[in-house]
PDB file of C-alpha atoms in Angstrom:
ATOM      1  CA  UNK A 532     128.398 132.206 146.310  1.00  0.00           C
ATOM      2  CA  UNK A 533     125.848 129.463 146.788  1.00  0.00           C
ATOM      3  CA  UNK A 534     125.076 126.402 144.716  1.00  0.00           C
ATOM      4  CA  UNK A 535     123.013 123.242 144.936  1.00  0.00           C
ATOM      5  CA  UNK A 536     123.572 119.843 143.358  1.00  0.00           C
ATOM      6  CA  UNK A 537     120.838 117.248 143.230  1.00  0.00           C
ATOM      7  CA  UNK A 538     122.668 114.033 142.658  1.00  0.00           C
ATOM      8  CA  UNK A 539     119.922 112.169 140.807  1.00  0.00           C
ATOM      9  CA  UNK A 540     117.847 113.609 137.986  1.00  0.00           C
ATOM     10  CA  UNK A 541     115.408 110.668 138.196  1.00  0.00           C
ATOM     11  CA  UNK A 542     114.502 108.336 141.063  1.00  0.00           C
ATOM     12  CA  UNK A 543     112.085 105.438 140.710  1.00  0.00           C
ATOM     13  CA  UNK A 544     110.623 103.582 143.703  1.00  0.00           C
ATOM     14  CA  UNK A 545     107.792 101.170 144.308  1.00  0.00           C
ATOM     15  CA  UNK A 546     104.787 102.262 146.297  1.00  0.00           C
ATOM     16  CA  UNK A 547     105.305 101.572 149.995  1.00  0.00           C
ATOM     17  CA  UNK A 548     109.117 101.607 149.814  1.00  0.00           C
ATOM     18  CA  UNK A 549     111.400 104.339 151.192  1.00  0.00           C
ATOM     19  CA  UNK A 550     112.273 107.470 149.253  1.00  0.00           C
ATOM     20  CA  UNK A 551     115.716 109.124 149.271  1.00  0.00           C
ATOM     21  CA  UNK A 552     116.385 112.248 147.202  1.00  0.00           C
ATOM     22  CA  UNK A 553     119.939 113.483 147.548  1.00  0.00           C
ATOM     23  CA  UNK A 554     121.095 117.092 147.738  1.00  0.00           C
ATOM     24  CA  UNK A 555     124.484 118.691 148.357  1.00  0.00           C
ATOM     25  CA  UNK A 556     124.991 122.407 148.746  1.00  0.00           C
ATOM     26  CA  UNK A 557     127.736 124.995 148.815  1.00  0.00           C
ATOM     27  CA  UNK A 558     127.433 128.244 150.710  1.00  0.00           C
ATOM     28  CA  UNK A 559     129.717 130.998 151.979  1.00  0.00           C
ATOM     29  CA  UNK A 560     127.430 131.707 154.895  1.00  0.00           C
ATOM     30  CA  UNK A 561     125.182 129.761 157.219  1.00  0.00           C
ATOM     31  CA  UNK A 562     122.505 128.850 154.718  1.00  0.00           C
ATOM     32  CA  UNK A 563     118.835 128.182 154.882  1.00  0.00           C
ATOM     33  CA  UNK A 564     117.769 125.120 152.940  1.00  0.00           C
ATOM     34  CA  UNK A 565     114.442 124.137 151.479  1.00  0.00           C
ATOM     35  CA  UNK A 566     112.755 121.377 149.571  1.00  0.00           C
ATOM     36  CA  UNK A 567     109.977 122.308 147.154  1.00  0.00           C
ATOM     37  CA  UNK A 568     107.730 119.957 145.205  1.00  0.00           C
ATOM     38  CA  UNK A 569     106.180 120.621 141.797  1.00  0.00           C
ATOM     39  CA  UNK A 570     103.369 118.372 140.651  1.00  0.00           C
ATOM     40  CA  UNK A 571     102.656 118.255 136.901  1.00  0.00           C
ATOM     41  CA  UNK A 572     101.164 121.517 135.660  1.00  0.00           C
ATOM     42  CA  UNK A 573     101.123 122.926 139.170  1.00  0.00           C
ATOM     43  CA  UNK A 574     103.114 125.606 140.991  1.00  0.00           C
ATOM     44  CA  UNK A 575     105.776 124.961 143.587  1.00  0.00           C
ATOM     45  CA  UNK A 576     104.841 123.948 147.110  1.00  0.00           C
ATOM     46  CA  UNK A 577     107.159 124.257 150.093  1.00  0.00           C
ATOM     47  CA  UNK A 578     107.744 120.832 151.650  1.00  0.00           C
ATOM     48  CA  UNK A 579     110.072 121.796 154.473  1.00  0.00           C
ATOM     49  CA  UNK A 580     112.795 124.215 155.496  1.00  0.00           C
ATOM     50  CA  UNK A 581     115.958 124.291 157.594  1.00  0.00           C
ATOM     51  CA  UNK A 582     116.901 127.618 159.171  1.00  0.00           C
ATOM     52  CA  UNK A 583     119.651 126.817 161.739  1.00  0.00           C
ATOM     53  CA  UNK A 584     117.400 125.269 164.358  1.00  0.00           C
ATOM     54  CA  UNK A 585     116.954 121.493 164.644  1.00  0.00           C
ATOM     55  CA  UNK A 586     119.019 119.615 162.065  1.00  0.00           C
ATOM     56  CA  UNK A 587     116.257 117.054 161.445  1.00  0.00           C
ATOM     57  CA  UNK A 588     113.372 118.841 159.819  1.00  0.00           C
ATOM     58  CA  UNK A 589     109.916 117.401 159.388  1.00  0.00           C
ATOM     59  CA  UNK A 590     107.734 118.590 156.569  1.00  0.00           C
ATOM     60  CA  UNK A 591     104.360 117.940 155.047  1.00  0.00           C
ATOM     61  CA  UNK A 592     103.114 114.611 153.690  1.00  0.00           C
ATOM     62  CA  UNK A 593     105.520 112.567 155.817  1.00  0.00           C
ATOM     63  CA  UNK A 594     108.717 113.951 154.309  1.00  0.00           C
ATOM     64  CA  UNK A 595     111.738 114.897 156.376  1.00  0.00           C
ATOM     65  CA  UNK A 596     115.284 116.067 155.726  1.00  0.00           C
ATOM     66  CA  UNK A 597     118.479 116.135 157.768  1.00  0.00           C
ATOM     67  CA  UNK A 598     120.980 118.965 157.603  1.00  0.00           C
ATOM     68  CA  UNK A 599     124.530 117.615 157.832  1.00  0.00           C
ATOM     69  CA  UNK A 600     127.036 120.446 157.848  1.00  0.00           C
ATOM     70  CA  UNK A 601     130.072 118.166 157.786  1.00  0.00           C
ATOM     71  CA  UNK A 602     128.786 116.538 154.610  1.00  0.00           C
ATOM     72  CA  UNK A 603     127.169 119.720 153.179  1.00  0.00           C
ATOM     73  CA  UNK A 604     124.088 117.621 152.529  1.00  0.00           C
ATOM     74  CA  UNK A 605     120.349 118.020 152.952  1.00  0.00           C
ATOM     75  CA  UNK A 606     118.824 114.767 151.736  1.00  0.00           C
ATOM     76  CA  UNK A 607     115.043 114.338 151.590  1.00  0.00           C
ATOM     77  CA  UNK A 608     113.493 111.106 152.840  1.00  0.00           C
ATOM     78  CA  UNK A 609     110.129 109.473 153.328  1.00  0.00           C
ATOM     79  CA  UNK A 610     109.619 106.046 154.916  1.00  0.00           C
ATOM     80  CA  UNK A 611     106.914 104.882 152.528  1.00  0.00           C
ATOM     81  CA  UNK A 612     106.195 106.258 149.058  1.00  0.00           C
ATOM     82  CA  UNK A 613     102.672 106.933 147.883  1.00  0.00           C
ATOM     83  CA  UNK A 614     101.539 107.216 144.291  1.00  0.00           C
ATOM     84  CA  UNK A 615     100.651 110.864 144.907  1.00  0.00           C
ATOM     85  CA  UNK A 616     104.316 111.598 145.698  1.00  0.00           C
ATOM     86  CA  UNK A 617     105.213 111.333 142.017  1.00  0.00           C
ATOM     87  CA  UNK A 618     106.447 114.827 141.127  1.00  0.00           C
ATOM     88  CA  UNK A 619     109.530 116.984 140.578  1.00  0.00           C
ATOM     89  CA  UNK A 620     111.472 117.888 143.723  1.00  0.00           C
ATOM     90  CA  UNK A 621     113.793 120.863 144.055  1.00  0.00           C
ATOM     91  CA  UNK A 622     116.440 121.385 146.709  1.00  0.00           C
ATOM     92  CA  UNK A 623     116.993 125.098 147.291  1.00  0.00           C
ATOM     93  CA  UNK A 624     119.608 127.096 149.196  1.00  0.00           C
ATOM     94  CA  UNK A 625     119.279 130.633 150.458  1.00  0.00           C
ATOM     95  CA  UNK A 626     121.936 132.950 151.752  1.00  0.00           C
ATOM     96  CA  UNK A 627     120.953 136.079 153.559  1.00  0.00           C
ATOM     97  CA  UNK A 628     124.132 137.809 154.671  1.00  0.00           C
ATOM     98  CA  UNK A 629     123.471 141.057 156.460  1.00  0.00           C
ATOM     99  CA  UNK A 630     119.778 140.660 155.777  1.00  0.00           C
ATOM    100  CA  UNK A 631     120.492 141.754 152.237  1.00  0.00           C
ATOM    101  CA  UNK A 632     117.680 139.744 150.729  1.00  0.00           C
ATOM    102  CA  UNK A 633     116.741 136.104 150.472  1.00  0.00           C
ATOM    103  CA  UNK A 634     118.087 134.982 147.130  1.00  0.00           C
ATOM    104  CA  UNK A 635     117.149 131.403 146.308  1.00  0.00           C
ATOM    105  CA  UNK A 636     119.321 129.102 144.232  1.00  0.00           C
ATOM    106  CA  UNK A 637     117.587 126.020 142.874  1.00  0.00           C
ATOM    107  CA  UNK A 638     119.057 122.605 142.248  1.00  0.00           C
ATOM    108  CA  UNK A 639     118.458 120.924 138.918  1.00  0.00           C
ATOM    109  CA  UNK A 640     115.507 118.936 140.225  1.00  0.00           C
ATOM    110  CA  UNK A 641     114.813 115.234 140.785  1.00  0.00           C
ATOM    111  CA  UNK A 642     111.862 113.577 139.149  1.00  0.00           C
ATOM    112  CA  UNK A 643     110.376 110.991 141.482  1.00  0.00           C
ATOM    113  CA  UNK A 644     108.443 108.171 139.884  1.00  0.00           C
ATOM    114  CA  UNK A 645     106.373 105.796 141.998  1.00  0.00           C
ATOM    115  CA  UNK A 646     105.486 102.389 140.611  1.00  0.00           C
ATOM    116  CA  UNK A 647     102.389 100.536 141.783  1.00  0.00           C
TER     117      UNK A 647
ATOM    118  CA  UNK B 114     101.441 131.655 153.619  1.00  0.00           C
ATOM    119  CA  UNK B 115      99.245 133.618 151.209  1.00  0.00           C
ATOM    120  CA  UNK B 116      97.375 133.091 147.998  1.00  0.00           C
ATOM    121  CA  UNK B 117      99.381 134.098 144.935  1.00  0.00           C
ATOM    122  CA  UNK B 118      97.624 134.221 141.579  1.00  0.00           C
ATOM    123  CA  UNK B 119      98.943 134.772 138.082  1.00  0.00           C
ATOM    124  CA  UNK B 120      97.262 135.814 134.867  1.00  0.00           C
ATOM    125  CA  UNK B 121      97.186 134.429 132.280  1.00  0.00           C
ATOM    126  CA  UNK B 122      97.723 130.810 133.263  1.00  0.00           C
ATOM    127  CA  UNK B 123      98.901 130.035 129.744  1.00  0.00           C
ATOM    128  CA  UNK B 124      99.173 131.710 126.363  1.00  0.00           C
ATOM    129  CA  UNK B 125     100.312 131.018 122.835  1.00  0.00           C
ATOM    130  CA  UNK B 126     101.912 134.016 121.158  1.00  0.00           C
ATOM    131  CA  UNK B 127     103.435 134.930 117.837  1.00  0.00           C
ATOM    132  CA  UNK B 128     107.099 135.829 117.597  1.00  0.00           C
ATOM    133  CA  UNK B 129     107.840 139.532 117.775  1.00  0.00           C
ATOM    134  CA  UNK B 130     104.906 140.291 120.066  1.00  0.00           C
ATOM    135  CA  UNK B 131     104.936 141.030 123.809  1.00  0.00           C
ATOM    136  CA  UNK B 132     103.043 139.502 126.708  1.00  0.00           C
ATOM    137  CA  UNK B 133     102.454 140.973 130.154  1.00  0.00           C
ATOM    138  CA  UNK B 134     102.014 138.564 133.052  1.00  0.00           C
ATOM    139  CA  UNK B 135     100.326 139.710 136.234  1.00  0.00           C
ATOM    140  CA  UNK B 136     101.035 138.485 139.760  1.00  0.00           C
ATOM    141  CA  UNK B 137      98.669 139.290 142.612  1.00  0.00           C
ATOM    142  CA  UNK B 138      99.172 138.434 146.304  1.00  0.00           C
ATOM    143  CA  UNK B 139      96.288 138.538 148.737  1.00  0.00           C
ATOM    144  CA  UNK B 140      98.357 140.280 151.431  1.00  0.00           C
ATOM    145  CA  UNK B 141     101.173 142.798 151.565  1.00  0.00           C
ATOM    146  CA  UNK B 142     104.587 141.236 151.031  1.00  0.00           C
ATOM    147  CA  UNK B 143     108.118 142.457 151.479  1.00  0.00           C
ATOM    148  CA  UNK B 144     109.670 141.045 148.363  1.00  0.00           C
ATOM    149  CA  UNK B 145     108.464 139.730 145.022  1.00  0.00           C
ATOM    150  CA  UNK B 146     110.482 137.810 142.452  1.00  0.00           C
ATOM    151  CA  UNK B 147     110.141 136.526 138.897  1.00  0.00           C
ATOM    152  CA  UNK B 148     111.552 133.196 137.723  1.00  0.00           C
ATOM    153  CA  UNK B 149     111.774 131.361 134.422  1.00  0.00           C
ATOM    154  CA  UNK B 150     111.520 127.605 134.097  1.00  0.00           C
ATOM    155  CA  UNK B 151     112.506 126.427 130.630  1.00  0.00           C
ATOM    156  CA  UNK B 152     111.124 123.080 129.439  1.00  0.00           C
ATOM    157  CA  UNK B 153     112.500 120.248 131.548  1.00  0.00           C
ATOM    158  CA  UNK B 154     114.732 122.605 133.498  1.00  0.00           C
ATOM    159  CA  UNK B 155     114.988 124.056 136.963  1.00  0.00           C
ATOM    160  CA  UNK B 156     114.052 127.589 137.970  1.00  0.00           C
ATOM    161  CA  UNK B 157     116.235 130.571 137.173  1.00  0.00           C
ATOM    162  CA  UNK B 158     115.740 133.925 138.862  1.00  0.00           C
ATOM    163  CA  UNK B 159     115.047 136.714 136.372  1.00  0.00           C
ATOM    164  CA  UNK B 160     114.783 139.647 138.764  1.00  0.00           C
ATOM    165  CA  UNK B 161     113.665 141.000 142.086  1.00  0.00           C
ATOM    166  CA  UNK B 162     110.681 143.317 141.726  1.00  0.00           C
ATOM    167  CA  UNK B 163     111.243 146.352 143.916  1.00  0.00           C
ATOM    168  CA  UNK B 164     108.288 148.390 145.064  1.00  0.00           C
ATOM    169  CA  UNK B 165     108.490 151.916 143.732  1.00  0.00           C
ATOM    170  CA  UNK B 166     111.845 151.514 141.995  1.00  0.00           C
ATOM    171  CA  UNK B 167     113.509 149.674 139.130  1.00  0.00           C
ATOM    172  CA  UNK B 168     113.773 145.902 139.378  1.00  0.00           C
ATOM    173  CA  UNK B 169     117.101 144.235 140.132  1.00  0.00           C
ATOM    174  CA  UNK B 170     118.028 141.901 137.276  1.00  0.00           C
ATOM    175  CA  UNK B 171     120.178 138.803 137.404  1.00  0.00           C
ATOM    176  CA  UNK B 172     123.016 138.162 135.016  1.00  0.00           C
ATOM    177  CA  UNK B 173     121.719 137.346 131.565  1.00  0.00           C
ATOM    178  CA  UNK B 174     118.436 139.219 131.940  1.00  0.00           C
ATOM    179  CA  UNK B 175     117.884 142.837 130.902  1.00  0.00           C
ATOM    180  CA  UNK B 176     115.168 145.378 131.448  1.00  0.00           C
ATOM    181  CA  UNK B 177     114.507 145.943 127.747  1.00  0.00           C
ATOM    182  CA  UNK B 178     113.608 142.291 127.304  1.00  0.00           C
ATOM    183  CA  UNK B 179     111.858 141.719 130.643  1.00  0.00           C
ATOM    184  CA  UNK B 180     110.434 144.996 131.967  1.00  0.00           C
ATOM    185  CA  UNK B 181     108.973 144.612 135.443  1.00  0.00           C
ATOM    186  CA  UNK B 182     106.660 146.812 137.439  1.00  0.00           C
ATOM    187  CA  UNK B 183     105.713 146.706 141.096  1.00  0.00           C
ATOM    188  CA  UNK B 184     103.402 149.619 141.846  1.00  0.00           C
ATOM    189  CA  UNK B 185     102.436 148.458 145.339  1.00  0.00           C
ATOM    190  CA  UNK B 186     103.068 145.778 147.962  1.00  0.00           C
ATOM    191  CA  UNK B 187     100.677 143.185 146.514  1.00  0.00           C
ATOM    192  CA  UNK B 188     101.054 143.361 142.732  1.00  0.00           C
ATOM    193  CA  UNK B 189     103.720 142.998 140.060  1.00  0.00           C
ATOM    194  CA  UNK B 190     103.896 142.511 136.312  1.00  0.00           C
ATOM    195  CA  UNK B 191     106.497 140.931 134.050  1.00  0.00           C
ATOM    196  CA  UNK B 192     106.503 141.681 130.332  1.00  0.00           C
ATOM    197  CA  UNK B 193     108.247 139.372 127.885  1.00  0.00           C
ATOM    198  CA  UNK B 194     109.104 141.645 124.965  1.00  0.00           C
ATOM    199  CA  UNK B 195     109.752 140.929 121.315  1.00  0.00           C
ATOM    200  CA  UNK B 196     109.241 137.237 121.901  1.00  0.00           C
ATOM    201  CA  UNK B 197     111.010 134.418 120.112  1.00  0.00           C
ATOM    202  CA  UNK B 198     110.461 130.639 120.392  1.00  0.00           C
ATOM    203  CA  UNK B 199     113.370 130.535 122.864  1.00  0.00           C
ATOM    204  CA  UNK B 200     111.168 132.441 125.325  1.00  0.00           C
ATOM    205  CA  UNK B 201     108.777 129.504 125.560  1.00  0.00           C
ATOM    206  CA  UNK B 202     108.871 128.692 129.280  1.00  0.00           C
ATOM    207  CA  UNK B 203     106.900 128.745 132.472  1.00  0.00           C
ATOM    208  CA  UNK B 204     107.164 132.085 134.221  1.00  0.00           C
ATOM    209  CA  UNK B 205     106.590 132.088 137.972  1.00  0.00           C
ATOM    210  CA  UNK B 206     106.289 134.855 140.491  1.00  0.00           C
ATOM    211  CA  UNK B 207     107.055 134.403 144.158  1.00  0.00           C
ATOM    212  CA  UNK B 208     106.740 136.423 147.329  1.00  0.00           C
ATOM    213  CA  UNK B 209     108.316 136.534 150.742  1.00  0.00           C
ATOM    214  CA  UNK B 210     107.696 138.370 153.961  1.00  0.00           C
ATOM    215  CA  UNK B 211     110.169 140.312 156.096  1.00  0.00           C
ATOM    216  CA  UNK B 212     112.089 138.110 158.540  1.00  0.00           C
ATOM    217  CA  UNK B 213     111.290 134.905 156.654  1.00  0.00           C
ATOM    218  CA  UNK B 214     113.449 133.715 153.825  1.00  0.00           C
ATOM    219  CA  UNK B 215     111.231 131.081 152.263  1.00  0.00           C
ATOM    220  CA  UNK B 216     109.327 132.115 149.180  1.00  0.00           C
ATOM    221  CA  UNK B 217     105.830 131.164 148.157  1.00  0.00           C
ATOM    222  CA  UNK B 218     105.091 130.699 144.494  1.00  0.00           C
ATOM    223  CA  UNK B 219     102.268 131.453 142.147  1.00  0.00           C
ATOM    224  CA  UNK B 220     100.929 128.715 139.850  1.00  0.00           C
ATOM    225  CA  UNK B 221     102.975 129.908 136.893  1.00  0.00           C
ATOM    226  CA  UNK B 222     102.219 131.128 133.373  1.00  0.00           C
ATOM    227  CA  UNK B 223     102.970 128.681 130.599  1.00  0.00           C
ATOM    228  CA  UNK B 224     104.080 130.615 127.517  1.00  0.00           C
ATOM    229  CA  UNK B 225     104.454 129.122 124.060  1.00  0.00           C
ATOM    230  CA  UNK B 226     105.918 131.281 121.304  1.00  0.00           C
ATOM    231  CA  UNK B 227     105.367 130.176 117.720  1.00  0.00           C
TER     232      UNK B 227
END
């Protein structure tokens, strides 16, 4: 079984400072991991994904995440926050044993607030 | 990626009625899914929409309440039946392509039940 825990429900940063959104996962198989972003009244957009290649994954809008198997973590970072980064962020795990289908399990979400 | 659209984008309905939500993808996809996002909550998978056969429902969701159709590789519908205020949520469809396990999401349908 797979599960995802986002350690902070809310994160507040000042514009121009670094962003860290924390995510821990549990999986019985070698998982794929994703970060999605949801802006207010908008659908979900894929930020980045890890699928057993490079452990440091670069995504859109300057975000990146590092897969650490020993820590079962996949934290999302950005060196410098922008006001437009204010949104809800979801860490997502997918198991696909035997190519049986790509079931996604979502974390509880982290609301990122960016102060001017 | 592809363009995924949903209709309606939002609706306000009376309790006891039903609403059908449509999801259209602009290219053929392998898999389509329906999710519910209750107010202030994360996403929960309702079911996998299978082309040409009955949908596969997750625990806590049943076909009588959430009938799903998928007549072809680009289109699916979700019906929320006999609605109550507890059904007020955002309903999202998603799609994925064979060999890739990320999903791409539609914009969602915001449902309010009075």
